[in-house]
Amino acid sequence: MSHVLSTIDKEISRMTTSLLQQQRQDGSWHFCFENGTVIDAYVIILFRILEVPNEVLIRELHDRILNEQQQDGCWRLYADEEGGNLSASVEAYYALLYSGYSQSTDEPIQRAKQYIQSKGGIGKVSSILTKAILAATGQMKWPLSISMIPLEILMFPTYFPINYFEFSGYSRVHLTPMLIMADLRFSLTVPHAPDLSDLTDLRNVADESTARGYQEMQDDILSGRSRLLGNPRHIHNTARTKAEQFMIERIESDGTLYSYASSTILMIFALLALKYDKQHPLITKAITGLTAMQCRSSGGKTTIQNSPSTVWDTALITYVLQEASITDDHKSIQLAASYLSSHQQDKTADWSVHNPNTVPGGWGFSESNTINPDVDDTTAALRAIRSLSTTLPTFQKSWNRGLNWVLSMQNKDGGWPAFEKNTNKEMLTWLAIDGAKSAATDPSEADLTGRTLEYLGNFAGLDTKHEWIKRGTKWLIRNQEKDGSWYGRWGVCYIYGTWAALTGLTAVGLPASHDTVQKGAKWLLSIQNSDGGWGESCQSDRLLYYVPLGESTPSQTAWALDALIAVQPKPTPEMNQGILRLIASMHENDWRTTYPTGAGLPGNFYSHYHSYTYIWPLLTLSHYRSKYGAS
């Protein structure tokens, strides 16, 4: 025990020193939010079409994409993705050729072509974003799953069975530019653009299959359109204008749409479809915003982040440094808290449609994000300013606004969503779009509910005597898997969800002896690796059951251990073995330390947070020392 604690002390000291040295002058921390090669590929294609004179960036993105190619010619979303990923491979192949720095006769391009053809060609891609880029640039028809949704849906009043604000905010900002382009049958080709016709296997371009209930949803949409009063052509033109305004009204000060690179790229194509000039200020500002999203990937090469994680990272680091015994009068904590306070949102935006009459008070993920707060970022920021809020009026005001906003976001079912409450209409998950189940709605999730309860219990002093807590606790108990785990939406995946649920439940007073808690802890111990750590494959996200990675990752090991620390009155041999494995991983640098453990869209989008190597291990080690250090 003393050996474990002394090792923990040294590691905590090393990590806190390193983090304090990396803080920026404004109090923030900047770590890369790495998202595979998808955004890099789209940026190359877009920049070439717009003739953006940034040859250095295009070449760097090209080199990074090429560097990620596998021996069999494919690209993967994660290291253990069996058989590669066709959508990612098509995007990469297309972008490499579009850049002009790779030629069709190059050996890597030939390998990529053979791989894509072996998987059935571009007609077999599943990602709706890939299909949209290919359609917008003349390589395939607009998919029916998009073109069959009429623009008039934007005009449906909120009392209609389906209306636009039943979709999640994330899906709306991506769907809107796609609907505009599909409605206009937009297709833009430029001289010297690659021709992917040799990757189109006509045998595989079959009619699109539609999910269960899709026709029912279509009937509701058509019924809604028929109830709109006025000349159909006038209604349609009005809907197109409304879609255009929908995008423009959600452009952030850096030029990006909703602070996401993916939706910004689609918006630029949609503006071109609406006959905006390539040099229009909205387009040039958006290009500047995209360009500013670059960072260094884990391979040391340039990549474009889908949305910089600066607020999220700064909130979490400020919190974990305090858990590691850096006091709130330390200059770094004061600076970071002031930074976070300055980024608390004060605008009544889309989240208020389902949550009216609530004072704004949330935080978003990125610095540029001023209209799209989320529950997870908000509770992270509130943890970070908790200590200062008890003594300084400015932070107390921020605390009260934030706490009120978090409580107001609870869903009717008792759980918490990410961005907008009560946007969980099952019908929208029937969209014939890959990933619609996760993208189209924003339901209660175990990770969001667990993390919110942990904040409310450990930092706001609430427990199951309070109605919010009682309902949230019941939701988590009700949604535990049969094996004792919970599914986590924004991390990979069952380890993440189980950590959030167990730390949340114990924080609000559910005893460690409770059957729900014991089942969760028993499940975590049952999946521990022989080296003492934990590791879960991104495949879990798509298959919806736990898939072991076969190796241990730092963040997943930290999550599992932090959950066990919350439950166990004394450290067990298994926990001590895990702690030593976790510390050892802090001094390693291989694919396990860069494996993506952040989730975005199952089967399509995963993230490697460079900050997670510090945040979750430091939190876990600090909690271990705090709970067991005196024993």
XYZ file of C-alpha atoms in Angstrom:
631
model
C 0.000 0.000 0.000
C 2.738 2.489 0.939
C 4.565 1.636 -2.304
C 1.391 2.307 -4.318
C 0.776 5.610 -2.553
C 4.356 6.842 -2.943
C 4.228 5.964 -6.655
C 0.906 7.814 -6.929
C 2.372 10.883 -5.198
C 5.263 11.051 -7.657
C 2.961 10.680 -10.660
C 0.500 13.302 -9.418
C 3.389 15.722 -8.860
C 4.785 15.058 -12.336
C 1.433 15.473 -14.108
C 0.352 18.596 -12.226
C 3.708 20.247 -12.920
C 3.405 19.397 -16.602
C -0.170 20.721 -16.845
C 0.642 23.962 -15.036
C 3.504 24.548 -17.475
C 1.192 24.049 -20.476
C -1.416 26.612 -19.424
C -1.868 29.586 -21.782
C -1.639 33.206 -20.645
C -5.431 33.610 -20.817
C -5.873 30.720 -18.368
C -6.894 28.085 -20.934
C -5.368 24.805 -22.045
C -5.175 23.882 -25.728
C -4.993 20.196 -26.595
C -5.736 18.607 -29.942
C -9.164 17.047 -30.504
C -8.243 14.493 -33.157
C -11.013 13.020 -35.339
C -9.461 10.688 -37.907
C -8.977 11.831 -41.510
C -12.559 12.756 -42.449
C -12.379 16.527 -41.925
C -8.883 16.684 -43.442
C -10.234 15.067 -46.608
C -13.249 17.375 -46.869
C -11.091 20.471 -46.355
C -8.730 19.471 -49.190
C -11.675 18.943 -51.575
C -13.343 22.202 -50.545
C -10.154 24.269 -50.734
C -9.360 22.970 -54.212
C -12.880 23.756 -55.455
C -12.720 27.264 -53.981
C -9.104 27.727 -55.136
C -8.027 28.657 -51.620
C -4.354 29.717 -51.812
C -3.096 27.722 -48.827
C -0.744 25.246 -50.422
C 1.168 24.538 -47.207
C -1.961 23.379 -45.346
C -3.249 21.320 -48.293
C 0.103 19.552 -48.583
C 0.264 18.897 -44.834
C -3.266 17.448 -44.786
C -2.425 15.311 -47.833
C 0.683 13.941 -46.116
C -1.203 13.137 -42.938
C -3.953 11.277 -44.820
C -1.376 9.312 -46.805
C 0.478 8.463 -43.610
C -2.689 6.901 -42.150
C -3.177 4.433 -45.018
C -2.987 0.753 -44.048
C -0.958 -1.897 -45.866
C -4.044 -3.356 -47.575
C -4.890 0.067 -49.032
C -7.681 1.031 -46.647
C -8.151 3.644 -43.937
C -9.578 2.837 -40.525
C -11.473 4.830 -37.923
C -9.679 2.920 -35.149
C -6.792 0.488 -35.003
C -8.827 -2.718 -34.593
C -11.501 -1.927 -37.196
C -11.583 -5.229 -39.069
C -11.654 -4.917 -42.837
C -11.074 -1.170 -42.782
C -13.676 1.539 -43.340
C -15.030 2.035 -46.844
C -16.403 5.551 -46.324
C -13.146 6.783 -44.767
C -11.169 5.116 -47.557
C -13.244 6.732 -50.318
C -12.883 10.150 -48.666
C -9.131 9.712 -48.322
C -8.670 8.428 -51.887
C -10.756 11.286 -53.309
C -8.935 13.949 -51.284
C -5.454 12.640 -52.116
C -6.240 12.867 -55.834
C -8.012 16.224 -55.455
C -4.946 17.673 -53.716
C -2.810 17.101 -56.801
C 0.016 15.729 -54.676
C -0.980 12.128 -55.412
C -1.515 10.717 -58.891
C -3.754 7.873 -60.024
C -0.679 5.874 -61.008
C 0.937 6.105 -57.556
C 1.273 2.799 -55.757
C -0.663 3.893 -52.599
C -3.506 5.189 -54.783
C -3.591 1.919 -56.708
C -3.804 -0.015 -53.429
C -6.619 2.258 -52.228
C -8.487 1.796 -55.501
C -8.235 -1.983 -55.292
C -9.508 -1.909 -51.704
C -12.501 0.302 -52.590
C -13.394 -1.865 -55.586
C -13.116 -5.009 -53.468
C -15.735 -3.556 -51.106
C -18.204 -2.795 -53.883
C -17.181 0.732 -54.858
C -18.564 4.117 -53.842
C -22.144 2.867 -54.145
C -21.570 0.936 -50.931
C -20.452 3.834 -48.728
C -22.628 4.174 -45.633
C -21.729 7.581 -44.170
C -24.303 10.229 -45.061
C -21.584 12.896 -44.925
C -19.499 10.971 -47.466
C -22.534 10.636 -49.719
C -23.275 14.350 -49.403
C -19.735 15.372 -50.377
C -19.729 12.941 -53.306
C -23.145 14.192 -54.479
C -22.191 17.860 -54.073
C -19.090 17.312 -56.212
C -20.780 15.349 -58.976
C -19.668 11.803 -58.132
C -23.088 10.330 -57.255
C -26.781 11.215 -57.132
C -28.240 12.795 -54.033
C -29.386 9.954 -51.765
C -33.146 9.509 -51.444
C -32.819 9.582 -47.663
C -32.036 13.297 -48.030
C -33.776 14.307 -51.260
C -37.128 12.844 -50.124
C -37.262 15.187 -47.105
C -38.938 18.388 -48.358
C -37.561 21.782 -47.330
C -41.072 22.649 -46.148
C -40.359 20.664 -42.980
C -38.592 23.788 -41.692
C -41.967 25.559 -41.725
C -43.920 22.973 -39.744
C -45.225 24.453 -36.479
C -44.083 22.841 -33.240
C -47.468 21.178 -32.666
C -47.115 19.018 -35.819
C -46.227 15.331 -35.161
C -42.896 15.974 -36.900
C -41.288 19.401 -36.898
C -37.736 20.576 -37.386
C -37.018 21.127 -33.717
C -37.795 17.488 -32.930
C -34.464 16.736 -34.622
C -31.386 17.153 -32.440
C -29.454 20.404 -32.831
C -26.480 18.472 -34.216
C -28.578 16.873 -36.946
C -30.376 20.138 -37.851
C -27.165 22.040 -38.636
C -25.941 19.213 -40.870
C -29.304 18.369 -42.400
C -30.194 21.945 -43.399
C -27.355 22.491 -45.912
C -27.852 18.958 -47.251
C -31.578 19.601 -47.795
C -30.788 22.843 -49.646
C -28.291 21.088 -51.935
C -30.531 18.070 -52.560
C -33.507 20.317 -53.289
C -31.476 22.211 -55.908
C -29.893 18.969 -57.202
C -26.607 20.775 -56.632
C -23.545 19.270 -58.280
C -20.316 21.215 -58.726
C -17.368 19.980 -60.734
C -14.217 21.902 -61.519
C -11.486 21.386 -64.136
C -8.966 18.695 -63.195
C -11.295 17.225 -60.541
C -10.819 13.484 -59.990
C -13.260 11.179 -61.737
C -14.480 8.348 -59.518
C -16.607 6.661 -62.165
C -14.217 3.709 -62.214
C -15.128 3.160 -58.548
C -18.846 2.914 -59.329
C -19.951 -0.685 -59.653
C -23.399 -0.477 -61.247
C -24.269 -3.857 -59.736
C -23.998 -2.226 -56.310
C -25.983 0.933 -57.045
C -29.293 -0.520 -56.000
C -32.389 1.277 -54.738
C -31.845 2.542 -51.229
C -33.410 0.390 -48.575
C -35.484 2.200 -45.995
C -35.640 1.467 -42.299
C -38.711 0.236 -40.455
C -41.277 2.968 -40.170
C -39.585 5.203 -42.747
C -42.696 5.304 -44.938
C -44.806 6.150 -41.891
C -42.514 9.080 -41.196
C -42.691 10.114 -44.860
C -46.481 10.059 -44.664
C -46.374 12.357 -41.629
C -44.043 14.753 -43.451
C -46.258 14.817 -46.564
C -49.340 15.258 -44.389
C -47.681 18.190 -42.672
C -46.746 19.777 -45.990
C -50.337 19.480 -47.234
C -51.539 21.433 -44.196
C -49.403 24.465 -45.049
C -51.636 27.182 -46.523
C -50.674 29.027 -49.690
C -49.376 28.539 -53.196
C -47.090 25.457 -53.213
C -44.357 27.215 -55.223
C -44.443 30.229 -52.911
C -44.343 27.942 -49.855
C -41.371 26.079 -51.315
C -39.423 29.268 -52.071
C -40.209 30.563 -48.587
C -38.935 27.282 -47.109
C -35.690 27.578 -49.084
C -35.183 31.126 -47.795
C -35.939 29.920 -44.276
C -33.309 27.186 -44.640
C -30.767 29.753 -45.845
C -31.564 32.011 -42.885
C -31.424 29.051 -40.514
C -27.765 28.580 -41.410
C -26.822 32.253 -41.460
C -28.383 32.927 -38.051
C -26.233 30.185 -36.501
C -22.863 31.294 -37.852
C -20.422 32.004 -35.029
C -18.036 34.975 -34.892
C -15.213 32.864 -36.344
C -17.325 32.143 -39.441
C -18.169 28.518 -38.621
C -21.672 27.058 -38.480
C -22.430 26.083 -34.889
C -18.648 25.835 -34.336
C -18.417 22.472 -36.192
C -16.090 21.996 -39.166
C -18.351 19.316 -40.683
C -21.479 21.510 -40.765
C -19.409 24.506 -41.902
C -18.112 22.587 -44.924
C -21.661 21.560 -45.840
C -22.843 25.163 -45.332
C -20.232 26.478 -47.789
C -21.392 24.003 -50.436
C -25.020 24.995 -49.723
C -24.164 28.695 -50.138
C -22.562 27.856 -53.491
C -25.767 26.002 -54.419
C -27.679 29.202 -53.562
C -25.442 31.097 -56.050
C -23.222 32.825 -53.505
C -19.942 33.914 -55.071
C -16.841 31.976 -53.988
C -15.443 35.217 -52.584
C -18.580 36.124 -50.626
C -17.663 37.295 -47.101
C -19.646 34.454 -45.482
C -17.593 31.910 -47.416
C -14.203 33.559 -46.932
C -14.883 33.991 -43.193
C -15.887 30.332 -42.938
C -12.641 29.317 -44.666
C -10.701 31.370 -42.105
C -12.572 29.616 -39.309
C -11.840 26.177 -40.748
C -8.175 27.005 -41.238
C -7.893 28.060 -37.588
C -9.080 24.621 -36.472
C -5.782 22.924 -37.332
C -3.613 21.207 -34.739
C -0.868 18.564 -34.558
C -2.117 14.982 -34.636
C -0.706 12.140 -32.544
C 1.613 11.367 -35.458
C 2.997 14.910 -35.355
C 1.258 15.890 -38.584
C -1.323 18.610 -39.215
C -5.014 17.759 -38.879
C -8.252 19.757 -38.783
C -10.342 19.375 -35.634
C -14.103 19.131 -36.022
C -14.396 21.592 -33.141
C -11.549 22.621 -30.833
C -12.065 21.263 -27.307
C -10.592 24.235 -25.439
C -13.474 24.969 -23.042
C -14.010 21.281 -22.275
C -10.314 20.639 -21.673
C -9.864 23.784 -19.589
C -12.877 23.005 -17.409
C -11.779 19.420 -16.775
C -8.126 20.310 -16.137
C -9.061 23.112 -13.713
C -11.247 20.640 -11.821
C -8.735 17.781 -11.709
C -5.895 20.079 -10.623
C -7.996 21.035 -7.612
C -8.756 17.372 -6.949
C -4.954 16.900 -7.008
C -4.651 19.482 -4.188
C -3.853 22.649 -6.164
C -5.742 25.221 -4.080
C -8.168 27.774 -5.468
C -5.873 30.679 -4.549
C -3.227 29.367 -6.959
C -2.710 31.752 -9.871
C -3.395 29.015 -12.440
C -6.781 28.160 -10.919
C -7.735 31.842 -10.669
C -6.765 32.432 -14.303
C -8.592 29.334 -15.540
C -11.733 30.147 -13.561
C -11.815 33.671 -15.007
C -11.396 32.214 -18.501
C -14.284 29.810 -17.910
C -16.486 32.523 -16.436
C -15.940 34.638 -19.545
C -17.181 31.773 -21.738
C -20.420 31.093 -19.882
C -23.176 31.608 -22.436
C -25.779 34.331 -22.101
C -27.845 33.844 -25.267
C -31.297 32.281 -25.471
C -30.773 29.926 -28.409
C -32.176 26.704 -29.896
C -31.997 24.842 -26.569
C -34.778 27.127 -25.301
C -37.358 25.811 -27.810
C -37.982 22.806 -25.556
C -36.826 24.611 -22.427
C -38.513 28.044 -22.468
C -38.399 30.652 -19.698
C -34.990 29.505 -18.455
C -32.159 31.966 -17.947
C -29.107 31.050 -20.105
C -26.183 29.730 -18.091
C -24.546 26.816 -19.874
C -21.123 26.327 -21.390
C -20.177 24.951 -24.820
C -17.324 22.779 -26.061
C -15.301 25.365 -28.010
C -14.251 28.978 -27.542
C -16.216 30.020 -30.629
C -19.350 28.220 -29.402
C -21.720 30.892 -28.038
C -25.179 29.438 -28.819
C -24.916 25.680 -28.346
C -24.280 24.863 -24.674
C -24.387 21.301 -23.407
C -24.940 19.621 -20.072
C -21.553 17.866 -19.918
C -19.477 21.003 -20.530
C -21.635 22.928 -18.095
C -21.203 20.524 -15.191
C -17.465 20.345 -15.983
C -17.161 24.147 -15.761
C -19.253 24.236 -12.591
C -16.984 21.685 -10.900
C -14.031 23.889 -11.832
C -15.454 27.070 -10.259
C -17.152 25.433 -7.258
C -14.597 26.480 -4.657
C -14.354 30.072 -5.871
C -18.156 30.383 -6.033
C -18.349 30.089 -2.250
C -16.235 33.203 -1.666
C -16.420 35.476 -4.732
C -19.741 37.059 -5.858
C -18.834 36.912 -9.579
C -18.357 33.166 -9.488
C -21.359 32.689 -7.216
C -23.527 34.347 -9.868
C -22.047 32.095 -12.575
C -22.590 29.074 -10.348
C -26.245 29.881 -9.707
C -26.991 30.464 -13.386
C -25.199 27.257 -14.368
C -26.847 25.116 -11.702
C -30.279 26.452 -12.625
C -29.655 25.709 -16.315
C -28.494 22.130 -15.627
C -31.539 21.364 -13.477
C -33.855 22.843 -16.111
C -32.421 20.486 -18.755
C -33.673 17.284 -17.129
C -35.856 15.249 -19.494
C -39.395 14.120 -18.702
C -38.111 10.568 -18.207
C -35.707 11.679 -15.457
C -32.445 11.442 -17.389
C -30.330 14.173 -18.937
C -29.596 14.813 -22.649
C -26.513 16.466 -24.128
C -27.856 19.584 -25.880
C -31.657 19.857 -25.936
C -34.274 18.359 -23.646
C -37.111 16.075 -24.729
C -35.819 15.584 -28.294
C -36.208 11.814 -28.291
C -38.966 11.091 -30.811
C -38.376 7.502 -31.955
C -39.873 8.144 -35.387
C -36.866 10.263 -36.369
C -34.522 7.322 -35.771
C -36.269 5.572 -38.675
C -34.643 7.946 -41.159
C -32.880 5.961 -43.860
C -29.600 7.521 -42.766
C -26.669 5.611 -41.336
C -26.366 6.648 -37.697
C -29.822 8.272 -37.532
C -30.543 6.532 -34.235
C -27.693 8.452 -32.610
C -27.650 11.642 -34.679
C -31.327 12.486 -35.203
C -32.313 12.578 -31.532
C -30.776 13.638 -28.226
C -32.306 11.333 -25.604
C -31.342 10.737 -21.994
C -28.036 8.897 -21.770
C -26.326 7.072 -18.908
C -23.092 9.052 -19.202
C -24.851 12.444 -19.173
C -27.195 11.410 -16.368
C -24.421 9.874 -14.289
C -22.060 12.825 -14.683
C -24.865 15.265 -13.850
C -25.775 13.337 -10.710
C -22.098 13.217 -9.700
C -21.914 16.994 -10.002
C -25.203 17.569 -8.188
C -24.240 15.188 -5.387
C -20.565 15.979 -4.811
C -20.601 19.687 -5.699
C -24.160 20.990 -5.237
C -24.895 18.941 -2.113
C -28.080 17.328 -3.423
C -29.197 13.761 -2.748
C -32.145 11.429 -3.310
C -34.373 13.524 -1.030
C -34.564 16.024 -3.889
C -36.997 15.290 -6.708
C -34.446 15.909 -9.529
C -32.054 13.419 -7.971
C -34.699 10.827 -7.254
C -35.888 10.865 -10.863
C -32.348 10.746 -12.272
C -31.415 7.875 -9.972
C -34.479 5.901 -10.994
C -33.649 6.471 -14.666
C -30.129 5.064 -14.224
C -31.331 2.032 -12.263
C -33.985 1.394 -14.904
C -31.486 1.638 -17.778
C -28.742 -0.633 -16.424
C -27.864 -3.480 -18.804
C -28.532 -7.042 -17.687
C -24.800 -7.679 -17.232
C -24.501 -4.706 -14.844
C -23.003 -2.183 -17.288
C -24.373 1.020 -18.800
C -23.997 2.261 -22.370
C -22.161 5.607 -22.668
C -22.992 7.788 -25.673
C -20.050 10.228 -25.764
C -17.213 7.931 -24.730
C -16.195 4.367 -25.600
C -18.431 3.039 -24.345
C -19.708 0.593 -21.715
C -16.701 1.280 -19.484
C -17.417 5.000 -19.902
C -21.130 4.687 -19.200
C -20.607 2.417 -16.203
C -18.029 4.791 -14.707
C -20.406 7.739 -15.104
C -23.366 5.838 -13.664
C -21.533 4.406 -10.630
C -19.802 7.656 -9.661
C -23.106 9.483 -10.102
C -25.195 7.069 -8.083
C -22.740 6.925 -5.178
C -22.405 10.731 -5.177
C -26.125 11.190 -4.530
C -26.189 8.669 -1.724
C -27.040 5.305 -3.233
C -25.177 2.938 -0.899
C -22.331 0.803 -2.201
C -24.273 -2.245 -1.004
C -27.158 -1.480 -3.366
C -27.662 -4.258 -5.918
C -27.364 -1.843 -8.868
C -23.996 -0.564 -7.648
C -22.679 -4.035 -6.851
C -23.674 -5.362 -10.274
C -21.880 -2.465 -11.977
C -18.690 -2.923 -9.945
C -18.750 -6.700 -10.474
C -19.040 -6.194 -14.238
C -16.036 -3.845 -14.296
C -13.910 -6.355 -12.386
C -15.027 -9.140 -14.730
C -13.566 -7.352 -17.778
C -10.220 -6.342 -16.230
C -7.256 -7.285 -18.423
C -4.494 -9.557 -17.202
C -2.083 -6.587 -17.100
C -4.381 -4.866 -14.596
C -5.849 -2.307 -16.978
C -9.031 -1.942 -18.994
C -9.620 -1.472 -22.706
C -12.727 -1.454 -24.890
C -13.035 -1.451 -28.666
C -14.881 1.245 -30.595
C -16.832 -1.670 -32.079
C -18.954 -1.631 -28.917
C -20.453 1.635 -30.084
C -21.869 0.109 -33.234
C -22.705 -3.383 -32.004
C -24.277 -2.149 -28.742
C -22.567 -4.706 -26.562
C -19.181 -4.715 -24.863
C -16.291 -5.692 -27.159
C -12.877 -6.022 -25.456
C -9.958 -4.243 -27.101
C -7.505 -6.871 -25.909
C -5.175 -4.152 -24.631
C -5.417 -1.454 -21.963
C -5.858 2.261 -22.646
C -5.099 5.028 -20.125
C -8.491 6.752 -20.086
C -10.568 3.558 -19.962
C -8.359 2.165 -17.194
C -8.799 5.423 -15.290
C -12.590 5.376 -15.722
C -12.900 1.813 -14.448
C -10.673 2.492 -11.450
C -12.405 5.761 -10.558
C -15.734 3.922 -10.502
C -14.309 1.207 -8.244
C -12.786 3.834 -5.929
C -16.247 5.388 -5.554
C -17.689 2.002 -4.558
C -14.972 0.192 -2.563
C -14.290 1.210 1.076
C -10.732 -0.163 0.814
C -8.418 -0.732 -2.151
C -8.340 -4.313 -3.427
C -5.382 -6.129 -5.025
C -7.149 -5.807 -8.394
C -7.416 -2.045 -7.956
C -3.778 -1.703 -6.916
C -2.708 -3.700 -9.926
C -4.819 -1.390 -12.074
C -3.273 1.709 -10.502
C 0.248 0.495 -11.270
C -0.789 -0.351 -14.844
C -2.302 3.124 -15.199
C 0.874 4.824 -13.994
C 2.996 2.696 -16.331
C 0.809 3.740 -19.276
C 1.614 7.391 -18.521
C 5.162 6.701 -19.679
C 4.276 4.815 -22.851
C 3.580 6.125 -26.331
C 2.034 3.686 -28.769
C -1.301 2.949 -30.452
C -2.913 2.140 -27.103
C -2.225 5.625 -25.763
C -3.671 7.245 -28.893
C -6.630 4.875 -29.369
C -9.822 6.958 -29.718
C -11.954 6.769 -26.570
C -14.265 9.681 -27.435
C -17.422 8.827 -29.385
C -19.308 11.026 -31.830
C -21.390 9.028 -34.298
C -21.366 5.213 -34.042
C -19.490 3.626 -36.917
C -18.546 6.987 -38.416
C -16.842 9.355 -35.992
C -14.469 8.747 -33.069
C -12.128 11.092 -31.255
C -8.727 10.955 -29.623
C -8.604 13.690 -27.002
C -4.928 14.495 -26.439
C -5.904 15.927 -23.033
C -7.337 12.625 -21.788
C -3.845 11.214 -21.213
C -3.604 13.706 -18.347
C -7.161 14.352 -17.187
C -8.627 10.983 -16.281
C -5.466 9.325 -14.894
C -4.771 12.395 -12.724
C -8.369 12.418 -11.475
C -8.268 8.727 -10.613
C -4.914 8.883 -8.852
C -6.077 11.914 -6.871
C -9.296 10.187 -5.820
C -7.365 7.080 -4.772
C -4.978 9.163 -2.641
C -7.789 11.226 -1.156
C -9.892 8.222 -0.153
C -7.244 5.700 0.862
C -4.190 7.797 1.684
C -4.871 8.117 5.405
C -5.743 4.451 5.937
